[in-house]
Amino acid sequence: MGGLGLREVWRFAWRGITANRMRSSLTVLGVLIGVSSVIVLTAVGTGSAVSVQQSIQKLGTNSITVSALGGGRFSRSANSNAKQLTISDATALNDPVKAPDVKSAAPVLQANGVSCTYGNLSSSPQSVIGTWPSYFEAANSPVSAGTYWTSDDVVAGRPVVVIGTTVASDLFGTDSPLNQVIRCHGQSVTVVGVMKTKGTTGFQDGDSIVIAPITFIQRSMSGYGSISSIQVEANSATTTTAAMDEVTAIMDAQHKIKAGGSADYRVLNQASILASSNQSGHTLTVLLGIVAAISLLVGGIGITNIMLVSVTERTREIGIRKAIGAPKIAILSQFLIEAMLLSLLGGLSGVLLGVGISHFTILGVKPVVSLSSVLLAFIVSALIGLIFGGWPANRAASLRPIEALRYE
Amino acid sequence: MTTQTATQKSLVVKVEGVTKVYGVGETAVHALRGVSLEIEQGEFVAIMGASGSGKSTLMNILGCLDIPTQGDYWIRNLNVAELDEEQLSVVRSQLIGFVFQSFNLIPRTTAANNVELPLAYQGISLHKRRERAREALASVGLADRGGHEPHELSGGQQQRVAIARALVTKPAMLLADEPTGALDTQSTKEILELLHEINRSGATVIVITHEEEVARAARRMIRLRDGYVVEDVKWVA
Ligand SMILES: Nc1ncnc2c1ncn2[C@@H]1O[C@H](COP(=O)(O)OP(=O)(O)OP(=O)(O)O)[C@@H](O)[C@H]1O
Ligand SMILES: [Mg+2]
């Protein structure tokens, strides 16, 4: 460094920074805003994608739902021989030979407009369903208190129910509902279990539910007609696609659908919904990423501008330093260290601010900070500072002293 | 060959056929049209001439702040044209002290820090250069102003800080371009006295001036007109 120690250069750089506090703080502010906005925006994007994923994962990725196509309103006109789903469809799906990837299949019978009472308290569950015990596994719905009823209860059509937490708190408050007798649709039923809380998805309250043996619902509430859907569970998340193919084959046979004919039922899987929501979550992240990149760019232009102005402003000073014997390398390293210190200071405080802001919920989204966005924002801002601080400094330091001194 | 001549006479400056042209074509300005000079170690030289005659242009070339368009320039026995960027900075640092008409102190930097700066670029330790900066400031009568920034000092004081900065390295020659141009008569007197003191301690001093009395105090006067040397007189003090 031409006789000048590195410590001296650092001292000069520090003096340069503190000599003009306004200019220095503006530079730091520019970097800070750029870096923190990139971090926060990408964190919000990732956060919203993650929250969509989580709410879908709650439903269970192994779950397959078979439902009748146009079973209600459109059936007669569109497809006169469309068959409804029946209990025998569900029985046929529980076939370890034809459907090795299916763990269980349970019919689901929905009873409408049912309300339940206990003493003078009442509750109107969003769904009252009759099914088989395997439903509890298939729908990813474990019981948190008590147990669920058994196959025996289904065979005997016993009046036993498992209720969701919303129904439980409607009727019992904080008391235990276990083994209490409530009245639903004029029938006395015994509560044997309470479902684990599932949470709300949109308007769907997953906890406003009453689940009884299907035979009991048929006998007392809905009659012995068709069922609403069949809840199928695959052996594992990886065999879901195979299980869906097997379900389709069996259902085609059950409903006598010829190859290439249009089915009168629909097979739906949570994984496919998950995949499409991942897709839209990804789109959102990319979109916010672009917004963030633009703000980094704008921040970068700000830094560039301040650096250019400050070096131009100091070209005279560079001329003086050269006139009294400063070698080019000493001037260059001083300005590079100044630029680096300012960028690092701005970058670090930007990371702190960005990560800090990301601890709050923003627009209903819990942001998830990704390391890559932190690194990217930090490196880009540091590079901008170095390049646009170093380049004009290099230009000025290459001038003859008299040219630098005359610079206006 | 020329190098030999330079050493024989203990020349500090030897200039031969130096021209300086600013700009090109129609608008070209011929600031120096062929200047040849020899200045020996220890001389006190005054450069005079009308405004625009090329005094500052010559001085900037002598101080290695600018390069001539044509001609040769030796400092001691170094051919300046052959020096690279880094060697030039060493020459500026070790051999030359330059005082500008407009002071050219580094703003927002204390007088002491301004004065010690050339020593820092020579790689002298912090402790030593503090000491020498203090001495240099004391020698220009500003021992108590080391902690002041340029804007807190009068014009005369700023120029004295600039002189302290130029002499702190004990340069072989001190170049001053109208050092008293912006000062009152009292400050002018003090500055001139300072320059003579520096000269007495052995340094070559070259000063540009418009004032006859400054020139009379020197032992040699060079007059420029339109880029030519038109007068070069020495007298014994
Ligand atoms: N950077 C430049 N570009 C173009 N022309 C210049 C430049 N510097 C000086 N000149 C011209 O060169 C000539 C000599 O200028 P110089 O500054 O050497 O004069 P000077 O003798 O120092 O005058 P003064 O006494 O006013 O300071 C002038 O005509 C001036 O206009
Ligand atoms: Mg001049």
XYZ file of C-alpha atoms and ligand atoms in Angstrom:
677
model
C 0.000 0.000 0.000
C 2.950 2.267 -0.703
C 4.215 2.494 2.840
C 0.736 3.047 4.206
C -0.439 0.291 6.550
C -3.834 -1.317 6.270
C -4.721 0.052 9.690
C -4.107 3.572 8.433
C -6.377 2.975 5.469
C -9.082 1.751 7.823
C -8.577 4.851 9.924
C -8.932 7.086 6.857
C -12.031 5.185 5.741
C -13.606 5.546 9.165
C -12.768 9.254 9.186
C -14.309 9.565 5.717
C -17.516 7.970 6.939
C -17.827 10.018 10.105
C -16.792 13.273 8.402
C -20.096 13.332 6.519
C -22.685 11.696 8.702
C -25.674 12.732 6.573
C -24.298 11.189 3.403
C -23.226 8.055 5.252
C -26.582 7.539 6.938
C -28.433 8.017 3.648
C -26.317 5.314 2.066
C -26.925 2.984 4.980
C -30.654 3.742 4.832
C -30.782 2.916 1.122
C -29.183 -0.476 1.647
C -31.282 -1.113 4.738
C -34.599 -0.530 2.950
C -33.582 -2.618 -0.044
C -32.419 -5.568 2.016
C -35.246 -5.597 4.546
C -37.986 -5.306 1.921
C -36.599 -8.238 -0.032
C -36.502 -10.352 3.119
C -40.002 -9.393 4.286
C -41.685 -9.750 0.890
C -40.247 -13.175 0.143
C -41.010 -14.249 3.725
C -44.662 -13.258 3.252
C -44.772 -15.188 -0.023
C -43.268 -18.312 1.491
C -45.411 -17.926 4.602
C -48.680 -17.857 2.683
C -47.667 -20.885 0.635
C -46.782 -22.753 3.810
C -50.078 -21.891 5.512
C -52.116 -23.127 2.524
C -50.121 -26.348 2.553
C -50.620 -26.849 6.254
C -54.382 -26.389 6.135
C -54.606 -28.947 3.346
C -52.272 -31.357 5.055
C -54.663 -31.374 8.013
C -57.166 -33.129 5.761
C -54.706 -35.936 5.141
C -52.756 -36.606 1.979
C -53.670 -40.307 1.922
C -57.349 -39.535 1.721
C -59.361 -40.281 -1.386
C -62.982 -39.250 -1.670
C -65.425 -40.976 -4.009
C -68.556 -38.962 -4.653
C -71.525 -39.310 -6.988
C -71.404 -37.110 -10.088
C -74.460 -34.882 -10.370
C -76.297 -37.143 -7.962
C -78.728 -34.352 -7.143
C -79.809 -31.546 -9.401
C -78.543 -32.591 -12.829
C -78.799 -36.347 -12.704
C -82.089 -36.971 -14.497
C -81.601 -34.772 -17.518
C -77.895 -35.333 -18.069
C -77.476 -39.016 -17.400
C -80.646 -40.939 -16.754
C -79.031 -44.210 -15.750
C -76.482 -42.564 -13.411
C -76.284 -44.682 -10.307
C -75.997 -43.323 -6.805
C -73.263 -44.577 -4.486
C -74.287 -47.457 -2.290
C -73.022 -49.344 0.722
C -72.095 -52.208 -1.582
C -69.725 -49.866 -3.477
C -67.942 -49.217 -0.206
C -67.850 -52.932 0.582
C -66.406 -53.684 -2.855
C -63.602 -51.183 -2.316
C -62.466 -53.046 0.807
C -60.902 -55.751 -1.347
C -57.259 -56.595 -0.510
C -56.899 -58.484 -3.805
C -58.336 -56.029 -6.283
C -57.310 -52.993 -4.263
C -54.039 -53.814 -2.442
C -53.154 -50.166 -1.964
C -56.401 -49.296 -0.256
C -56.164 -49.457 3.501
C -59.826 -48.896 4.166
C -62.987 -47.554 2.621
C -65.935 -46.236 4.586
C -69.329 -45.066 3.321
C -70.389 -41.604 4.457
C -74.055 -40.807 4.879
C -74.907 -37.190 5.486
C -78.046 -36.329 7.495
C -79.318 -32.815 6.853
C -80.889 -30.233 9.152
C -80.197 -32.139 12.348
C -79.817 -30.302 15.616
C -78.817 -31.723 18.978
C -79.766 -30.710 22.517
C -78.547 -31.383 26.025
C -80.762 -30.027 28.789
C -81.722 -26.577 27.521
C -78.539 -26.126 25.422
C -78.552 -26.837 21.706
C -76.154 -27.110 18.808
C -76.646 -27.274 15.031
C -73.728 -29.294 13.671
C -72.600 -28.434 10.150
C -72.523 -32.121 9.416
C -74.094 -35.190 10.986
C -72.749 -38.290 9.335
C -73.143 -42.016 9.570
C -70.180 -44.191 8.653
C -67.973 -47.147 9.588
C -65.181 -47.072 12.184
C -62.514 -47.025 9.476
C -63.681 -43.505 8.673
C -61.852 -42.214 11.714
C -58.548 -43.250 10.221
C -59.375 -42.480 6.635
C -60.393 -38.899 7.336
C -57.350 -38.297 9.453
C -59.638 -37.718 12.418
C -58.326 -39.184 15.641
C -60.320 -39.010 18.846
C -58.883 -36.905 21.649
C -61.131 -38.075 24.515
C -62.960 -41.377 24.964
C -62.911 -43.796 22.031
C -64.807 -44.188 18.824
C -67.558 -46.715 18.431
C -66.853 -50.152 16.977
C -68.025 -52.446 14.191
C -70.325 -54.105 16.746
C -72.090 -50.783 17.215
C -72.540 -50.598 13.430
C -73.980 -54.097 13.226
C -76.352 -53.441 16.139
C -77.176 -49.875 14.990
C -76.551 -48.564 18.484
C -77.235 -44.894 19.289
C -73.622 -43.886 20.046
C -71.815 -40.800 18.676
C -68.434 -39.149 18.531
C -68.749 -35.351 18.507
C -66.503 -32.500 17.397
C -65.173 -29.924 19.855
C -67.546 -27.192 18.642
C -70.576 -29.384 19.400
C -69.003 -30.404 22.712
C -68.522 -26.824 23.860
C -72.007 -25.823 22.596
C -73.652 -28.491 24.712
C -71.311 -29.047 27.644
C -69.127 -25.964 27.914
C -65.984 -27.081 29.687
C -67.606 -30.190 31.270
C -66.771 -33.618 29.932
C -69.375 -34.863 27.454
C -68.248 -38.480 27.756
C -71.031 -40.982 28.478
C -73.643 -38.220 28.548
C -76.898 -38.766 26.682
C -77.902 -36.028 24.221
C -80.850 -35.797 21.887
C -80.347 -35.512 18.138
C -83.309 -35.435 15.723
C -85.515 -36.680 18.548
C -83.261 -39.667 19.280
C -81.349 -40.230 22.517
C -77.707 -40.917 21.763
C -74.710 -41.522 24.024
C -71.469 -39.556 23.523
C -68.528 -41.998 23.557
C -65.751 -39.784 22.216
C -64.665 -36.283 21.269
C -62.698 -35.604 18.071
C -59.394 -33.848 18.112
C -59.714 -30.194 17.114
C -59.321 -29.806 13.333
C -59.795 -26.085 12.926
C -61.702 -24.034 10.430
C -61.057 -23.956 6.692
C -62.938 -21.087 5.078
C -66.580 -21.457 6.126
C -66.081 -25.095 6.984
C -65.894 -25.684 10.736
C -64.233 -29.092 10.924
C -65.238 -29.382 14.584
C -68.959 -28.834 14.128
C -69.606 -32.505 13.486
C -71.450 -35.544 14.898
C -70.400 -39.020 13.769
C -72.578 -42.072 14.368
C -72.742 -45.677 13.062
C -74.220 -45.596 9.561
C -76.903 -48.122 10.486
C -78.207 -45.850 13.221
C -78.411 -42.818 10.889
C -80.208 -44.905 8.226
C -82.723 -46.231 10.724
C -83.499 -43.011 12.560
C -82.758 -40.063 10.292
C -82.173 -40.590 6.545
C -83.647 -43.890 5.428
C -81.917 -46.683 3.495
C -81.288 -44.921 0.174
C -78.021 -43.963 -1.415
C -74.992 -42.709 0.501
C -73.277 -39.298 0.069
C -69.695 -40.364 -0.512
C -67.091 -42.974 0.244
C -64.039 -42.106 2.265
C -61.036 -44.171 1.107
C -57.621 -44.239 2.705
C -54.527 -45.342 0.813
C -51.784 -47.297 2.555
C -49.359 -44.410 2.314
C -48.959 -41.043 0.624
C -46.810 -42.635 -2.080
C -49.378 -45.269 -3.044
C -52.255 -42.787 -3.288
C -52.115 -42.673 -7.086
C -52.111 -46.462 -7.380
C -54.974 -46.639 -4.903
C -56.966 -44.153 -6.992
C -56.515 -46.330 -10.093
C -57.738 -49.392 -8.180
C -60.718 -47.462 -6.818
C -61.599 -46.302 -10.332
C -61.368 -49.878 -11.709
C -63.603 -51.281 -8.986
C -66.104 -48.430 -9.283
C -66.259 -48.875 -13.090
C -67.101 -52.544 -12.539
C -69.671 -51.739 -9.843
C -71.385 -49.133 -11.994
C -70.937 -51.074 -15.265
C -69.037 -48.265 -16.966
C -67.436 -49.500 -20.211
C -63.873 -48.577 -21.094
C -63.912 -45.049 -22.488
C -67.409 -44.385 -21.169
C -68.078 -41.437 -18.912
C -68.183 -42.229 -15.223
C -71.111 -41.281 -12.979
C -68.846 -40.786 -9.972
C -65.735 -38.804 -9.171
C -62.520 -39.841 -7.403
C -60.731 -36.984 -5.670
C -57.498 -36.941 -3.769
C -56.119 -34.369 -1.334
C -52.683 -34.730 -2.861
C -53.930 -33.389 -6.188
C -55.480 -30.419 -4.416
C -52.233 -29.993 -2.504
C -50.226 -30.072 -5.717
C -52.333 -27.370 -7.336
C -52.226 -25.213 -4.212
C -48.449 -25.654 -4.046
C -48.431 -24.393 -7.580
C -50.375 -21.243 -6.701
C -48.314 -20.757 -3.532
C -45.207 -20.944 -5.675
C -46.655 -18.413 -8.107
C -47.289 -16.037 -5.199
C -43.729 -16.421 -3.923
C -42.329 -15.767 -7.383
C -44.560 -12.717 -7.767
C -43.503 -11.265 -4.407
C -39.929 -12.164 -5.264
C -40.186 -10.040 -8.395
C -41.606 -7.147 -6.391
C -38.747 -7.612 -3.926
C -36.169 -7.720 -6.705
C -37.562 -4.466 -8.064
C -37.321 -2.833 -4.661
C -33.745 -4.098 -4.339
C -33.032 -2.646 -7.764
C -34.534 0.701 -6.793
C -32.581 0.593 -3.527
C -29.500 -0.299 -5.541
C -29.972 2.666 -7.844
C -30.270 4.825 -4.732
C -27.013 3.463 -3.336
C -25.339 3.853 -6.713
C -26.460 7.452 -6.909
C -25.262 8.330 -3.423
C -21.929 6.613 -4.023
C -21.444 8.376 -7.357
C -22.359 11.753 -5.903
C -20.168 11.303 -2.862
C -17.118 10.271 -4.850
C -17.628 13.070 -7.376
C -18.024 15.468 -4.479
C -14.745 14.175 -3.123
C -12.774 14.195 -6.364
C -11.067 17.392 -5.156
C -10.131 15.635 -1.955
C -8.704 12.777 -4.010
C -6.696 15.377 -5.958
C -5.309 16.865 -2.743
C -4.366 13.436 -1.427
C -2.576 12.587 -4.671
C -0.800 15.964 -4.711
C 0.688 15.309 -1.284
C 1.919 11.876 -2.310
C -0.887 9.361 -1.840
C -0.424 6.297 -4.057
C -3.457 5.279 -6.090
C -3.840 1.994 -4.225
C -4.154 3.779 -0.867
C -6.920 6.042 -2.149
C -8.690 3.163 -3.824
C -8.609 0.942 -0.767
C -9.824 3.781 1.438
C -12.875 4.345 -0.753
C -13.532 0.625 -1.146
C -13.410 0.114 2.606
C -15.737 3.074 3.111
C -18.200 1.653 0.592
C -17.895 -1.812 2.096
C -18.439 -0.593 5.654
C -21.525 1.387 4.651
C -22.963 -1.517 2.645
C -22.275 -4.002 5.417
C -23.784 -1.713 8.038
C -26.867 -1.182 5.880
C -27.003 -4.851 4.941
C -26.761 -6.099 8.507
C -29.331 -3.672 9.883
C -31.535 -4.512 6.889
C -31.328 -8.202 7.758
C -32.135 -7.451 11.411
C -35.076 -5.218 10.491
C -36.357 -7.644 7.841
C -36.160 -10.655 10.133
C -37.683 -8.569 12.956
C -40.657 -7.471 10.843
C -41.121 -11.060 9.677
C -41.915 -12.053 13.260
C -45.233 -10.251 12.989
C -48.255 -11.523 11.125
C -48.600 -9.492 7.929
C -51.953 -9.425 6.051
C -53.012 -12.553 7.942
C -49.895 -14.407 6.890
C -47.167 -15.643 9.219
C -44.030 -14.857 7.192
C -41.368 -17.551 6.816
C -37.858 -16.116 6.351
C -35.711 -18.089 3.945
C -31.940 -18.096 4.310
C -31.470 -17.763 0.571
C -33.409 -14.478 0.428
C -31.353 -13.109 3.328
C -28.103 -14.088 1.625
C -29.227 -12.839 -1.772
C -30.347 -9.448 -0.480
C -27.200 -9.071 1.576
C -24.773 -10.064 -1.154
C -26.480 -8.013 -3.845
C -26.474 -4.870 -1.700
C -22.857 -5.377 -0.668
C -21.856 -5.889 -4.296
C -23.737 -2.800 -5.404
C -21.986 -0.792 -2.706
C -18.573 -2.132 -3.668
C -19.000 -1.776 -7.404
C -20.577 1.649 -7.417
C -18.373 2.917 -4.623
C -15.246 1.414 -6.123
C -15.743 2.221 -9.775
C -16.017 6.044 -9.508
C -13.283 6.051 -6.854
C -11.040 4.174 -9.250
C -11.890 6.663 -11.978
C -11.050 9.598 -9.717
C -7.862 8.002 -8.397
C -6.653 7.432 -11.967
C -6.849 11.145 -12.798
C -3.736 13.285 -12.723
C -3.753 15.249 -9.453
C -4.359 18.518 -11.241
C -7.350 17.101 -13.134
C -8.864 15.849 -9.909
C -8.200 19.208 -8.228
C -9.880 21.127 -11.048
C -12.906 18.809 -11.053
C -16.135 20.716 -10.530
C 24.338 12.299 -20.815
C 21.919 14.946 -19.620
C 21.540 12.993 -16.410
C 25.225 13.410 -15.786
C 25.103 17.155 -16.284
C 22.243 17.354 -13.816
C 24.168 15.624 -11.040
C 27.368 17.534 -11.657
C 25.763 20.890 -10.966
C 23.656 19.424 -8.097
C 20.564 20.491 -9.973
C 17.227 19.891 -8.327
C 15.216 20.838 -11.404
C 16.133 20.657 -15.053
C 13.531 21.520 -17.676
C 14.233 21.329 -21.394
C 11.962 22.545 -24.182
C 8.785 21.979 -22.215
C 5.514 22.875 -23.943
C 1.968 22.501 -22.714
C -1.043 22.623 -24.979
C -4.573 22.495 -23.567
C -7.246 21.185 -25.906
C -6.886 20.378 -29.596
C -7.384 21.993 -33.010
C -9.059 25.397 -33.238
C -9.531 25.823 -29.491
C -6.024 24.659 -28.500
C -4.320 26.916 -25.935
C -0.517 27.024 -25.933
C 0.157 27.683 -22.244
C 3.896 26.915 -22.474
C 5.711 27.258 -25.791
C 9.164 25.856 -24.954
C 10.555 26.518 -21.504
C 14.067 25.520 -20.420
C 15.279 26.028 -16.852
C 17.854 24.809 -14.405
C 17.388 25.316 -10.696
C 20.039 24.364 -8.183
C 19.570 22.910 -4.743
C 18.917 25.638 -2.161
C 17.807 28.385 -4.540
C 14.931 30.746 -3.786
C 13.169 31.450 -7.075
C 10.302 33.819 -7.772
C 8.242 33.262 -10.913
C 6.452 36.326 -12.240
C 4.387 37.190 -15.258
C 1.025 38.496 -16.362
C -2.147 36.540 -15.771
C -2.381 33.707 -18.278
C 1.342 33.698 -19.016
C 1.680 30.056 -17.951
C 3.040 30.336 -14.396
C 0.651 27.856 -12.787
C 0.983 25.524 -15.745
C 4.741 25.425 -15.260
C 4.433 25.031 -11.504
C 2.024 22.093 -11.830
C 4.481 20.368 -14.120
C 7.351 21.038 -11.700
C 5.245 19.582 -8.877
C 4.448 16.436 -10.901
C 0.757 17.258 -10.709
C 0.535 17.498 -14.497
C 2.578 16.276 -17.448
C 4.101 18.386 -20.246
C 2.899 17.985 -23.820
C 6.494 17.944 -25.054
C 9.970 18.353 -23.595
C 11.834 16.773 -20.713
C 11.832 17.281 -16.995
C 14.319 15.901 -14.478
C 13.984 16.103 -10.720
C 17.384 15.455 -9.200
C 18.440 12.887 -11.803
C 15.063 11.271 -12.359
C 13.482 11.635 -15.775
C 9.866 12.249 -14.767
C 8.485 11.026 -18.112
C 9.903 7.588 -17.363
C 8.276 7.233 -13.943
C 5.149 5.146 -13.524
C 2.136 6.123 -11.462
C 3.502 4.614 -8.266
C 6.998 6.099 -8.622
C 5.410 9.496 -9.265
C 3.518 9.249 -5.995
C 6.810 8.495 -4.230
C 8.424 11.586 -5.833
C 5.485 13.763 -4.744
C 5.647 12.270 -1.299
C 9.429 12.417 -0.739
C 10.762 15.317 -2.775
C 8.019 17.875 -3.234
C 5.933 20.077 -0.998
C 3.175 21.972 -2.792
C 1.286 25.003 -1.522
C -1.796 26.104 -3.444
C -3.261 29.559 -3.800
C -6.596 28.175 -2.585
C -5.059 26.283 0.400
C -6.636 22.920 -0.563
C -6.945 21.531 2.929
C -9.124 18.445 3.291
C -12.479 19.616 4.650
C -13.958 18.318 7.929
C -10.495 17.161 8.932
C -8.527 18.855 11.702
C -5.400 20.919 11.021
C -3.249 18.314 12.782
C -4.714 15.493 10.701
C -4.204 17.500 7.515
C -0.577 18.118 8.394
C 0.214 14.521 9.301
C -1.390 13.116 6.157
C 1.745 13.256 3.917
C 3.667 11.414 6.647
C 0.977 8.728 6.792
C 1.441 8.133 3.069
C 5.172 7.761 3.749
C 4.348 4.964 6.171
C 5.568 6.786 9.266
C 4.142 5.511 12.544
C 1.211 7.275 14.158
C 3.184 8.338 17.199
C 6.079 9.805 15.202
C 3.920 11.692 12.776
C 1.789 13.207 15.531
C 5.011 14.517 16.975
C 6.250 15.898 13.662
C 2.868 17.390 12.774
C 2.922 19.205 16.110
C 6.396 20.536 15.394
C 5.427 21.654 11.885
C 2.326 23.438 13.193
C 4.418 25.096 15.903
C 6.940 26.274 13.288
C 4.152 28.122 11.431
C 2.907 29.552 14.724
C -0.234 27.427 15.033
C 0.723 25.153 17.908
C -2.631 25.770 19.578
C -4.834 25.219 16.494
C -4.127 21.560 15.743
C -7.623 20.494 16.745
C -9.436 22.991 14.544
C -11.065 22.129 11.236
C -10.249 24.296 8.182
C -13.552 26.200 8.306
C -12.716 27.312 11.839
C -9.494 29.026 10.716
C -8.798 32.356 8.999
C -7.398 32.429 5.450
C -3.888 33.194 6.708
C -4.100 30.423 9.251
C -5.359 27.954 6.650
C -2.445 28.848 4.381
C -0.024 28.366 7.251
C -1.551 24.926 7.890
C -1.052 24.184 4.172
C 2.589 25.272 4.434
C 3.055 23.127 7.531
C 1.637 20.211 5.556
C 4.074 20.932 2.697
C 7.164 21.194 4.889
C 6.395 18.415 7.362
C 8.053 15.857 5.072
C 11.187 18.043 4.802
C 10.957 18.062 0.986
C 13.860 18.877 -1.313
C 11.774 21.596 -2.866
C 8.785 23.589 -1.826
C 6.538 24.911 -4.596
C 4.077 27.663 -3.783
C 1.575 28.969 -6.343
C 0.625 32.496 -5.228
C 0.587 31.468 -1.564
C -0.286 34.983 -0.484
C -2.713 35.808 -3.283
C -5.731 35.524 -1.007
C -4.139 37.108 2.069
C -3.773 40.566 3.609
C -0.380 42.307 3.895
C 0.268 41.216 7.458
C -0.343 37.540 6.672
C 1.655 37.918 3.451
C 4.645 39.115 5.440
C 4.418 36.196 7.852
C 4.105 33.647 5.063
C 7.061 35.101 3.179
C 9.167 35.030 6.323
C 8.198 31.359 6.699
C 9.268 30.565 3.138
C 12.645 32.202 3.720
C 13.103 30.244 6.902
C 12.410 27.010 5.054
C 14.864 28.081 2.359
C 17.523 28.857 4.953
C 17.169 25.304 6.296
C 18.238 23.993 2.876
C 15.135 23.469 0.803
C 14.757 24.847 -2.695
C 11.801 27.234 -2.751
C 9.955 28.226 -5.910
C 7.176 30.739 -5.496
C 4.798 32.332 -7.966
C 3.965 35.905 -7.152
C 2.571 39.113 -8.593
C 4.244 41.306 -5.994
C 7.587 42.975 -6.768
C 8.662 42.973 -3.126
C 8.241 39.229 -2.907
C 10.378 38.867 -6.008
C 12.989 41.266 -4.619
C 13.297 39.164 -1.501
C 14.121 36.154 -3.680
C 17.615 35.568 -5.055
C 16.387 34.795 -8.539
C 13.460 35.936 -10.635
C 12.060 34.233 -13.714
C 9.512 36.127 -15.793
C 7.130 34.397 -18.180
C 5.191 35.943 -21.042
C 2.872 34.022 -23.359
C 4.467 30.734 -22.482
C 8.070 31.855 -22.910
C 10.766 32.685 -20.362
C 11.518 36.343 -21.123
C 13.688 37.191 -18.119
C 15.836 35.152 -15.739
C 17.920 37.200 -13.286
C 19.944 36.193 -10.240
C 21.354 38.574 -7.697
C 23.488 37.990 -4.669
C 21.778 38.833 -1.408
N -7.128 23.192 -17.728
C -6.986 24.114 -18.683
N -7.655 23.973 -19.860
C -7.531 24.862 -20.846
N -6.777 25.942 -20.772
C -6.090 26.158 -19.633
C -6.159 25.259 -18.533
N -5.369 25.721 -17.539
C -4.831 26.871 -17.997
N -5.259 27.134 -19.243
C -4.844 28.246 -20.072
O -3.440 28.257 -20.158
C -2.941 29.566 -20.052
C -1.991 29.655 -18.884
O -2.680 29.446 -17.689
P -2.035 29.493 -16.255
O -2.999 29.053 -15.269
O -0.737 28.775 -16.320
O -1.750 31.045 -16.120
P -1.123 31.841 -14.891
O 0.111 32.444 -15.388
O -1.022 30.979 -13.707
O -2.217 32.961 -14.646
P -2.702 33.583 -13.265
O -1.671 34.602 -12.867
O -3.988 34.234 -13.611
O -2.855 32.485 -12.296
C -4.145 30.484 -19.888
O -4.445 31.057 -21.143
C -5.237 29.562 -19.453
O -6.470 30.012 -19.966
Mg -1.930 30.847 -11.823
